[in-house]
Amino acid sequence: MVTQDTPEGPGEDRRAAGEPRGAGGADNARAAGEPHPPAATTAVAVALARAAGEPHPPAGAVAGRGAHPGAWKAVAWGFLGVLAFSFTLPLTRHAVEELDATFVGLGRALVAAALAGALLAMRREPLPERRDLPRFAAVALGVVIGFPLFSTLALRHLEAAHASVIVGLLPAATAVFAVLRAGERPSRAFWVAAAAGLVAVLVFAATQGVNGLQPADLLVLAAVASAGLGYAEGGVLARRYGGWQVICWALVFTAPFLVLPTALSADGLGHVSVTVWLCFAYVSAVSMFLGFFAWYHGLALGGVAKIGQTQLAQPVLTLAWSALLLGEHITPGMVVAALAIVACVLATQRTRATAAPRPGTRAATRQAPTPAHPAPHPPGSGGPL
């Protein structure tokens, strides 16, 4: 057995040297069969963070060896994140009818940052390693600022259904950034399956009456590019820190820059309806916070490019919610497109998608045997949730 070709976390070198692991970034890389330390489970955020703090994926999950149980577990986490995100566009579209678009786009990240800061403080998590700060900055720019702001500005002029079709390009963008930034090397079969999914999304767009690009569509495309970058960088960091810590630290690091623009755009809040506030609460607590717990955990378990393809189902889900919440009509073409997209998602999960060794890691220089009995966590070492 050889080590996995994944970036090393801050605690991996210490484990290789037989030293105890602290409470830092690699705490979520728990050895199989190791006992869980006690943790508070009263808050929903803590419960989800506990669920996300699982071991690194087995080799089959990263390399895509057929229907390995770990691979399907990664798919399940990915779909949970997609389900959470699928409500974002319809609820944002409703929110911008009464709230300023900048307030919705950046204010929700500020609310989520408060939740993230409270969770990190309760867990007494140390700061991430300095070498990982550029990646955290990319996550912040991509999914904390870029996608929320660009998509919200676009939804002032576009219907949620229209925007959701363009967001269907997000899996392809994520796969590209997985190659450029996460060092992954998907197989040819993977790209064929992903391309088929993209074609299904485009055919779906044609059947839904999207008549050409509008100026606001460029904002959605910018949102897609931003999210693709943030997903790829966050997927790499989640292998070291765990999905919940990635989004929490990205939110906390970004919060100081969001206070002023959010305050300047907070006009007429006293006349906002309860329904709009509920929409804002969802995109703040779920779309911007809890949804990423599952999403980044899935990316870390199964690979950025591979699990990223589960978002091919998001346009269909979003259109379904748009029909239920905003009164849009569901056509038979939606059902056909949904079946085709889901089939492509399943096809991508049965292909191989390996991660290339990064320079300077043990995997890049030698093939080391996996320890038969990893050292247990010492008491109070701040292990996984």
Short mmCIF file of C-alpha atoms in Angstrom, two decimals:
data_model
loop_
_atom_site.label_atom_id
_atom_site.label_comp_id
_atom_site.label_asym_id
_atom_site.label_seq_id
_atom_site.Cartn_x
_atom_site.Cartn_y
_atom_site.Cartn_z
CA MET A 1 0.00 0.00 0.00
CA VAL A 2 1.26 3.45 -0.82
CA THR A 3 0.39 6.87 0.44
CA GLN A 4 -2.32 8.85 -1.30
CA ASP A 5 -1.29 11.58 -3.69
CA THR A 6 -2.95 14.36 -1.76
CA PRO A 7 -1.44 17.53 -0.37
CA GLU A 8 -0.06 17.08 3.09
CA GLY A 9 -1.64 18.80 6.02
CA PRO A 10 0.15 20.68 8.79
CA GLY A 11 -0.10 17.65 11.07
CA GLU A 12 1.04 14.94 8.67
CA ASP A 13 4.72 15.62 9.03
CA ARG A 14 4.35 15.44 12.80
CA ARG A 15 2.58 12.09 12.56
CA ALA A 16 5.29 10.76 10.29
CA ALA A 17 7.82 11.67 12.96
CA GLY A 18 5.70 10.05 15.68
CA GLU A 19 4.79 13.34 17.34
CA PRO A 20 1.31 14.00 18.74
CA ARG A 21 -1.08 15.97 16.63
CA GLY A 22 -2.37 19.34 17.81
CA ALA A 23 -5.65 21.02 17.19
CA GLY A 24 -4.67 22.54 13.88
CA GLY A 25 -5.55 21.99 10.28
CA ALA A 26 -4.97 18.25 9.92
CA ASP A 27 -7.13 17.34 12.89
CA ASN A 28 -9.82 16.04 10.63
CA ALA A 29 -7.53 13.37 9.20
CA ARG A 30 -8.44 10.88 11.91
CA ALA A 31 -7.05 7.38 11.66
CA ALA A 32 -9.55 4.61 11.03
CA GLY A 33 -10.86 2.99 14.17
CA GLU A 34 -9.69 5.80 16.43
CA PRO A 35 -12.10 6.73 19.24
CA HIS A 36 -14.08 9.96 19.07
CA PRO A 37 -13.30 12.54 21.76
CA PRO A 38 -16.36 14.04 23.47
CA ALA A 39 -17.87 17.13 21.81
CA ALA A 40 -20.88 19.39 22.30
CA THR A 41 -23.81 18.57 20.09
CA THR A 42 -26.39 21.11 21.18
CA ALA A 43 -26.06 23.44 18.19
CA VAL A 44 -26.90 22.46 14.63
CA ALA A 45 -23.58 23.86 13.40
CA VAL A 46 -21.64 21.72 15.85
CA ALA A 47 -23.59 18.62 14.87
CA LEU A 48 -22.86 19.15 11.17
CA ALA A 49 -19.24 19.96 11.87
CA ARG A 50 -18.95 16.70 13.81
CA ALA A 51 -20.36 14.81 10.86
CA ALA A 52 -17.90 16.52 8.51
CA GLY A 53 -14.88 15.68 10.68
CA GLU A 54 -14.33 12.20 9.26
CA PRO A 55 -11.21 10.41 8.04
CA HIS A 56 -9.39 11.08 4.83
CA PRO A 57 -10.92 9.11 1.97
CA PRO A 58 -9.63 5.64 1.24
CA ALA A 59 -7.47 5.30 -1.84
CA GLY A 60 -10.41 4.07 -3.89
CA ALA A 61 -12.44 7.17 -3.14
CA VAL A 62 -9.78 9.52 -4.44
CA ALA A 63 -8.65 7.40 -7.33
CA GLY A 64 -12.20 6.60 -8.39
CA ARG A 65 -11.93 2.79 -8.21
CA GLY A 66 -15.45 1.89 -9.25
CA ALA A 67 -18.27 2.01 -6.72
CA HIS A 68 -16.10 2.00 -3.61
CA PRO A 69 -18.25 2.65 -0.50
CA GLY A 70 -16.12 5.69 0.34
CA ALA A 71 -16.73 7.10 -3.14
CA TRP A 72 -20.50 6.91 -2.78
CA LYS A 73 -20.21 8.44 0.66
CA ALA A 74 -18.44 11.40 -0.97
CA VAL A 75 -21.25 11.63 -3.53
CA ALA A 76 -23.83 11.69 -0.74
CA TRP A 77 -22.06 14.58 0.99
CA GLY A 78 -21.76 16.39 -2.34
CA PHE A 79 -25.47 16.02 -3.09
CA LEU A 80 -26.32 17.27 0.39
CA GLY A 81 -24.35 20.43 -0.38
CA VAL A 82 -26.01 20.75 -3.79
CA LEU A 83 -29.44 20.40 -2.21
CA ALA A 84 -28.63 23.21 0.21
CA PHE A 85 -27.31 25.44 -2.61
CA SER A 86 -30.24 24.71 -4.95
CA PHE A 87 -32.52 27.02 -2.96
CA THR A 88 -30.07 29.93 -3.15
CA LEU A 89 -31.08 31.57 -6.44
CA PRO A 90 -34.88 31.52 -5.92
CA LEU A 91 -34.60 32.83 -2.38
CA THR A 92 -32.05 35.46 -3.39
CA ARG A 93 -34.31 36.51 -6.27
CA HIS A 94 -37.12 37.07 -3.81
CA ALA A 95 -34.87 38.87 -1.33
CA VAL A 96 -33.63 41.46 -3.84
CA GLU A 97 -37.20 42.54 -4.49
CA GLU A 98 -37.09 44.43 -1.18
CA LEU A 99 -33.42 44.48 -0.13
CA ASP A 100 -30.44 46.09 -1.82
CA ALA A 101 -28.48 43.57 -3.91
CA THR A 102 -25.16 44.46 -2.28
CA PHE A 103 -26.69 44.05 1.16
CA VAL A 104 -27.97 40.58 0.24
CA GLY A 105 -24.75 39.52 -1.50
CA LEU A 106 -22.28 40.68 1.16
CA GLY A 107 -24.51 40.94 4.23
CA ARG A 108 -25.24 37.23 4.20
CA ALA A 109 -21.53 36.52 4.34
CA LEU A 110 -21.22 38.87 7.32
CA VAL A 111 -23.96 37.01 9.18
CA ALA A 112 -22.34 33.68 8.32
CA ALA A 113 -18.98 35.03 9.54
CA ALA A 114 -20.52 35.72 12.95
CA LEU A 115 -21.72 32.11 13.14
CA ALA A 116 -18.34 30.85 11.96
CA GLY A 117 -16.45 32.93 14.51
CA ALA A 118 -18.64 31.63 17.32
CA LEU A 119 -18.08 28.01 16.27
CA LEU A 120 -14.31 28.44 15.96
CA ALA A 121 -14.15 30.16 19.35
CA MET A 122 -16.23 27.43 20.98
CA ARG A 123 -13.93 24.80 19.48
CA ARG A 124 -10.83 26.85 20.37
CA GLU A 125 -9.33 26.19 16.96
CA PRO A 126 -5.86 27.62 16.27
CA LEU A 127 -5.19 29.79 13.24
CA PRO A 128 -4.41 27.99 9.97
CA GLU A 129 -0.83 27.57 8.80
CA ARG A 130 0.60 30.69 7.17
CA ARG A 131 1.45 28.77 4.00
CA ASP A 132 -2.26 28.09 3.45
CA LEU A 133 -3.41 31.70 3.72
CA PRO A 134 -3.24 32.35 -0.07
CA ARG A 135 -5.60 29.44 -0.64
CA PHE A 136 -7.97 30.73 2.04
CA ALA A 137 -7.87 34.10 0.28
CA ALA A 138 -8.87 32.41 -2.99
CA VAL A 139 -11.77 30.67 -1.23
CA ALA A 140 -12.88 33.99 0.24
CA LEU A 141 -12.71 35.80 -3.09
CA GLY A 142 -14.49 32.97 -4.87
CA VAL A 143 -17.34 31.80 -2.65
CA VAL A 144 -17.61 34.44 0.09
CA ILE A 145 -17.48 37.53 -2.14
CA GLY A 146 -17.45 36.64 -5.85
CA PHE A 147 -20.33 34.23 -6.34
CA PRO A 148 -22.75 35.82 -3.83
CA LEU A 149 -22.17 39.37 -5.07
CA PHE A 150 -22.15 38.69 -8.83
CA SER A 151 -25.15 36.36 -8.71
CA THR A 152 -27.17 38.71 -6.51
CA LEU A 153 -26.50 41.70 -8.77
CA ALA A 154 -27.55 39.60 -11.77
CA LEU A 155 -30.79 38.51 -10.11
CA ARG A 156 -31.98 42.12 -10.03
CA HIS A 157 -32.54 41.69 -13.78
CA LEU A 158 -32.84 37.92 -14.35
CA GLU A 159 -35.29 35.30 -13.22
CA ALA A 160 -33.92 32.58 -10.99
CA ALA A 161 -34.68 29.96 -13.67
CA HIS A 162 -32.68 31.86 -16.27
CA ALA A 163 -29.69 32.25 -13.95
CA SER A 164 -29.83 28.62 -12.85
CA VAL A 165 -29.29 27.43 -16.42
CA ILE A 166 -26.04 29.40 -16.68
CA VAL A 167 -24.99 28.16 -13.24
CA GLY A 168 -25.22 24.72 -14.85
CA LEU A 169 -21.77 25.51 -16.28
CA LEU A 170 -20.32 25.47 -12.75
CA PRO A 171 -19.30 21.78 -12.72
CA ALA A 172 -17.24 22.29 -15.86
CA ALA A 173 -15.61 25.39 -14.35
CA THR A 174 -14.87 23.46 -11.15
CA ALA A 175 -13.23 20.64 -13.13
CA VAL A 176 -11.02 23.13 -14.97
CA PHE A 177 -9.86 24.74 -11.73
CA ALA A 178 -9.36 21.28 -10.21
CA VAL A 179 -6.77 20.66 -12.93
CA LEU A 180 -5.20 24.12 -12.70
CA ARG A 181 -5.19 24.59 -8.93
CA ALA A 182 -5.89 21.26 -7.19
CA GLY A 183 -3.45 19.16 -9.23
CA GLU A 184 -6.08 16.61 -10.23
CA ARG A 185 -5.85 14.59 -13.45
CA PRO A 186 -9.30 13.27 -14.43
CA SER A 187 -9.40 10.48 -16.97
CA ARG A 188 -10.66 10.77 -20.54
CA ALA A 189 -13.82 8.87 -19.59
CA PHE A 190 -14.45 11.44 -16.89
CA TRP A 191 -14.22 14.31 -19.36
CA VAL A 192 -16.55 12.50 -21.78
CA ALA A 193 -19.14 12.02 -19.03
CA ALA A 194 -18.72 15.61 -17.84
CA ALA A 195 -19.06 16.92 -21.40
CA ALA A 196 -22.25 14.88 -21.82
CA GLY A 197 -23.59 16.49 -18.66
CA LEU A 198 -22.71 19.93 -19.98
CA VAL A 199 -24.50 19.18 -23.25
CA ALA A 200 -27.53 18.04 -21.27
CA VAL A 201 -27.51 21.37 -19.40
CA LEU A 202 -27.26 23.34 -22.65
CA VAL A 203 -30.08 21.33 -24.27
CA PHE A 204 -32.10 21.92 -21.16
CA ALA A 205 -31.47 25.66 -21.52
CA ALA A 206 -32.75 25.58 -25.09
CA THR A 207 -35.93 23.77 -24.08
CA GLN A 208 -36.64 26.27 -21.31
CA GLY A 209 -36.82 29.23 -23.63
CA VAL A 210 -33.64 31.06 -22.66
CA ASN A 211 -33.29 33.41 -25.62
CA GLY A 212 -29.67 34.41 -25.91
CA LEU A 213 -27.39 36.08 -23.42
CA GLN A 214 -28.42 39.23 -21.60
CA PRO A 215 -25.95 41.74 -20.12
CA ALA A 216 -26.71 40.42 -16.65
CA ASP A 217 -25.72 36.94 -17.85
CA LEU A 218 -22.11 38.11 -17.82
CA LEU A 219 -22.45 38.65 -14.08
CA VAL A 220 -23.65 35.07 -13.70
CA LEU A 221 -20.68 33.86 -15.73
CA ALA A 222 -18.38 35.83 -13.42
CA ALA A 223 -20.14 34.19 -10.47
CA VAL A 224 -19.57 30.75 -12.02
CA ALA A 225 -15.86 31.42 -12.53
CA SER A 226 -15.54 32.71 -8.96
CA ALA A 227 -17.26 29.67 -7.49
CA GLY A 228 -15.18 27.25 -9.57
CA LEU A 229 -12.00 28.76 -8.16
CA GLY A 230 -13.34 28.79 -4.60
CA TYR A 231 -14.49 25.17 -4.83
CA ALA A 232 -11.15 23.91 -6.14
CA GLU A 233 -9.09 25.76 -3.53
CA GLY A 234 -11.51 24.84 -0.76
CA GLY A 235 -11.46 21.19 -1.77
CA VAL A 236 -7.68 21.11 -1.38
CA LEU A 237 -7.81 22.82 2.01
CA ALA A 238 -10.59 20.50 3.19
CA ARG A 239 -8.20 17.55 2.88
CA ARG A 240 -6.07 19.21 5.55
CA TYR A 241 -8.52 21.08 7.74
CA GLY A 242 -11.93 19.54 7.15
CA GLY A 243 -14.74 21.21 5.24
CA TRP A 244 -16.26 23.08 8.16
CA GLN A 245 -13.00 24.80 9.11
CA VAL A 246 -12.33 25.88 5.52
CA ILE A 247 -15.52 27.88 5.16
CA CYS A 248 -15.37 29.15 8.76
CA TRP A 249 -11.88 30.59 8.41
CA ALA A 250 -12.62 32.02 4.95
CA LEU A 251 -15.66 33.83 6.37
CA VAL A 252 -13.83 35.13 9.44
CA PHE A 253 -10.87 36.40 7.39
CA THR A 254 -13.23 38.21 5.00
CA ALA A 255 -15.59 39.75 7.57
CA PRO A 256 -13.62 42.99 8.25
CA PHE A 257 -13.83 43.90 4.56
CA LEU A 258 -17.60 43.37 4.44
CA VAL A 259 -18.70 45.66 7.27
CA LEU A 260 -18.51 49.00 5.43
CA PRO A 261 -20.16 48.02 2.11
CA THR A 262 -22.88 46.13 3.98
CA ALA A 263 -23.58 49.11 6.25
CA LEU A 264 -23.70 51.53 3.31
CA SER A 265 -26.23 49.35 1.48
CA ALA A 266 -28.51 48.80 4.50
CA ASP A 267 -31.29 51.20 3.53
CA GLY A 268 -34.98 50.86 4.33
CA LEU A 269 -34.62 47.72 6.43
CA GLY A 270 -37.60 48.65 8.57
CA HIS A 271 -40.01 48.11 5.66
CA VAL A 272 -38.84 44.62 4.70
CA SER A 273 -41.38 41.81 4.97
CA VAL A 274 -40.94 38.76 7.19
CA THR A 275 -40.79 36.46 4.15
CA VAL A 276 -37.84 38.37 2.71
CA TRP A 277 -36.02 38.24 6.04
CA LEU A 278 -36.56 34.47 6.12
CA CYS A 279 -35.04 34.23 2.63
CA PHE A 280 -32.08 36.31 3.78
CA ALA A 281 -31.71 34.10 6.86
CA TYR A 282 -31.55 30.97 4.68
CA VAL A 283 -28.93 32.27 2.28
CA SER A 284 -26.89 33.47 5.27
CA ALA A 285 -27.05 30.41 7.54
CA VAL A 286 -27.39 27.61 4.97
CA SER A 287 -26.19 28.77 1.54
CA MET A 288 -23.23 30.68 2.96
CA PHE A 289 -22.40 28.51 5.98
CA LEU A 290 -23.88 25.08 6.73
CA GLY A 291 -24.13 23.99 3.09
CA PHE A 292 -20.36 24.28 2.72
CA PHE A 293 -19.80 21.87 5.62
CA ALA A 294 -21.19 19.06 3.48
CA TRP A 295 -19.95 20.38 0.15
CA TYR A 296 -16.27 20.80 1.02
CA HIS A 297 -16.28 17.50 2.91
CA GLY A 298 -17.56 15.77 -0.22
CA LEU A 299 -14.90 17.45 -2.37
CA ALA A 300 -12.18 16.35 0.05
CA LEU A 301 -13.40 12.75 0.15
CA GLY A 302 -14.03 12.19 -3.56
CA GLY A 303 -11.95 14.76 -5.41
CA VAL A 304 -12.79 18.27 -6.59
CA ALA A 305 -13.37 17.49 -10.26
CA LYS A 306 -15.37 14.34 -9.64
CA ILE A 307 -17.70 15.43 -6.84
CA GLY A 308 -18.01 18.84 -8.47
CA GLN A 309 -20.03 17.15 -11.21
CA THR A 310 -22.86 16.52 -8.76
CA GLN A 311 -23.78 20.17 -9.28
CA LEU A 312 -25.07 19.24 -12.72
CA ALA A 313 -28.27 18.44 -10.86
CA GLN A 314 -28.51 21.90 -9.32
CA PRO A 315 -30.16 23.70 -12.29
CA VAL A 316 -32.99 21.18 -12.34
CA LEU A 317 -33.48 21.39 -8.58
CA THR A 318 -33.38 25.18 -8.70
CA LEU A 319 -36.02 25.29 -11.41
CA ALA A 320 -38.21 22.98 -9.37
CA TRP A 321 -37.95 25.28 -6.35
CA SER A 322 -38.53 28.29 -8.61
CA ALA A 323 -41.75 26.68 -9.79
CA LEU A 324 -42.89 25.92 -6.25
CA LEU A 325 -41.81 29.20 -4.67
CA LEU A 326 -42.11 31.68 -7.54
CA GLY A 327 -44.93 30.09 -9.54
CA GLU A 328 -43.00 29.06 -12.66
CA HIS A 329 -44.38 26.24 -14.79
CA ILE A 330 -42.63 22.84 -14.82
CA THR A 331 -42.54 21.32 -18.31
CA PRO A 332 -42.02 17.71 -19.42
CA GLY A 333 -38.65 18.84 -20.78
CA MET A 334 -37.53 19.47 -17.21
CA VAL A 335 -38.19 15.84 -16.29
CA VAL A 336 -36.31 14.53 -19.32
CA ALA A 337 -33.39 16.87 -18.66
CA ALA A 338 -33.32 15.89 -14.99
CA LEU A 339 -33.00 12.19 -15.84
CA ALA A 340 -30.27 12.88 -18.40
CA ILE A 341 -28.28 15.09 -16.03
CA VAL A 342 -28.51 12.62 -13.15
CA ALA A 343 -27.36 9.82 -15.48
CA CYS A 344 -24.30 11.88 -16.42
CA VAL A 345 -23.56 12.57 -12.77
CA LEU A 346 -23.64 8.85 -12.01
CA ALA A 347 -21.36 8.20 -14.99
CA THR A 348 -18.74 10.65 -13.74
CA GLN A 349 -18.70 8.90 -10.36
CA ARG A 350 -17.72 5.58 -11.96
CA THR A 351 -14.64 6.96 -13.72
CA ARG A 352 -11.12 7.34 -12.45
CA ALA A 353 -9.93 10.77 -11.31
CA THR A 354 -6.49 10.79 -9.72
CA ALA A 355 -4.60 13.56 -7.96
CA ALA A 356 -1.11 14.43 -9.15
CA PRO A 357 1.67 14.59 -6.54
CA ARG A 358 2.62 18.11 -5.55
CA PRO A 359 6.29 19.15 -5.51
CA GLY A 360 7.85 18.87 -2.10
CA THR A 361 5.43 16.27 -0.72
CA ARG A 362 6.41 12.76 0.30
CA ALA A 363 4.26 11.37 -2.52
CA ALA A 364 6.26 13.36 -5.05
CA THR A 365 9.62 12.08 -3.84
CA ARG A 366 9.01 8.56 -2.62
CA GLN A 367 6.33 5.92 -2.06
CA ALA A 368 6.08 5.45 1.69
CA PRO A 369 4.29 2.52 3.35
CA THR A 370 1.15 3.32 5.29
CA PRO A 371 1.65 2.79 9.05
CA ALA A 372 -0.20 -0.29 10.28
CA HIS A 373 -0.96 1.26 13.68
CA PRO A 374 -1.02 5.08 13.66
CA ALA A 375 -0.31 6.77 16.97
CA PRO A 376 -3.48 7.64 18.86
CA HIS A 377 -4.41 11.19 19.76
CA PRO A 378 -3.22 12.21 23.22
CA PRO A 379 -5.99 13.48 25.55
CA GLY A 380 -6.83 17.13 24.96
CA SER A 381 -5.04 17.26 21.61
CA GLY A 382 -8.05 18.85 19.94
CA GLY A 383 -8.93 16.03 17.57
CA PRO A 384 -11.81 16.05 15.14
CA LEU A 385 -15.30 17.02 16.14
#
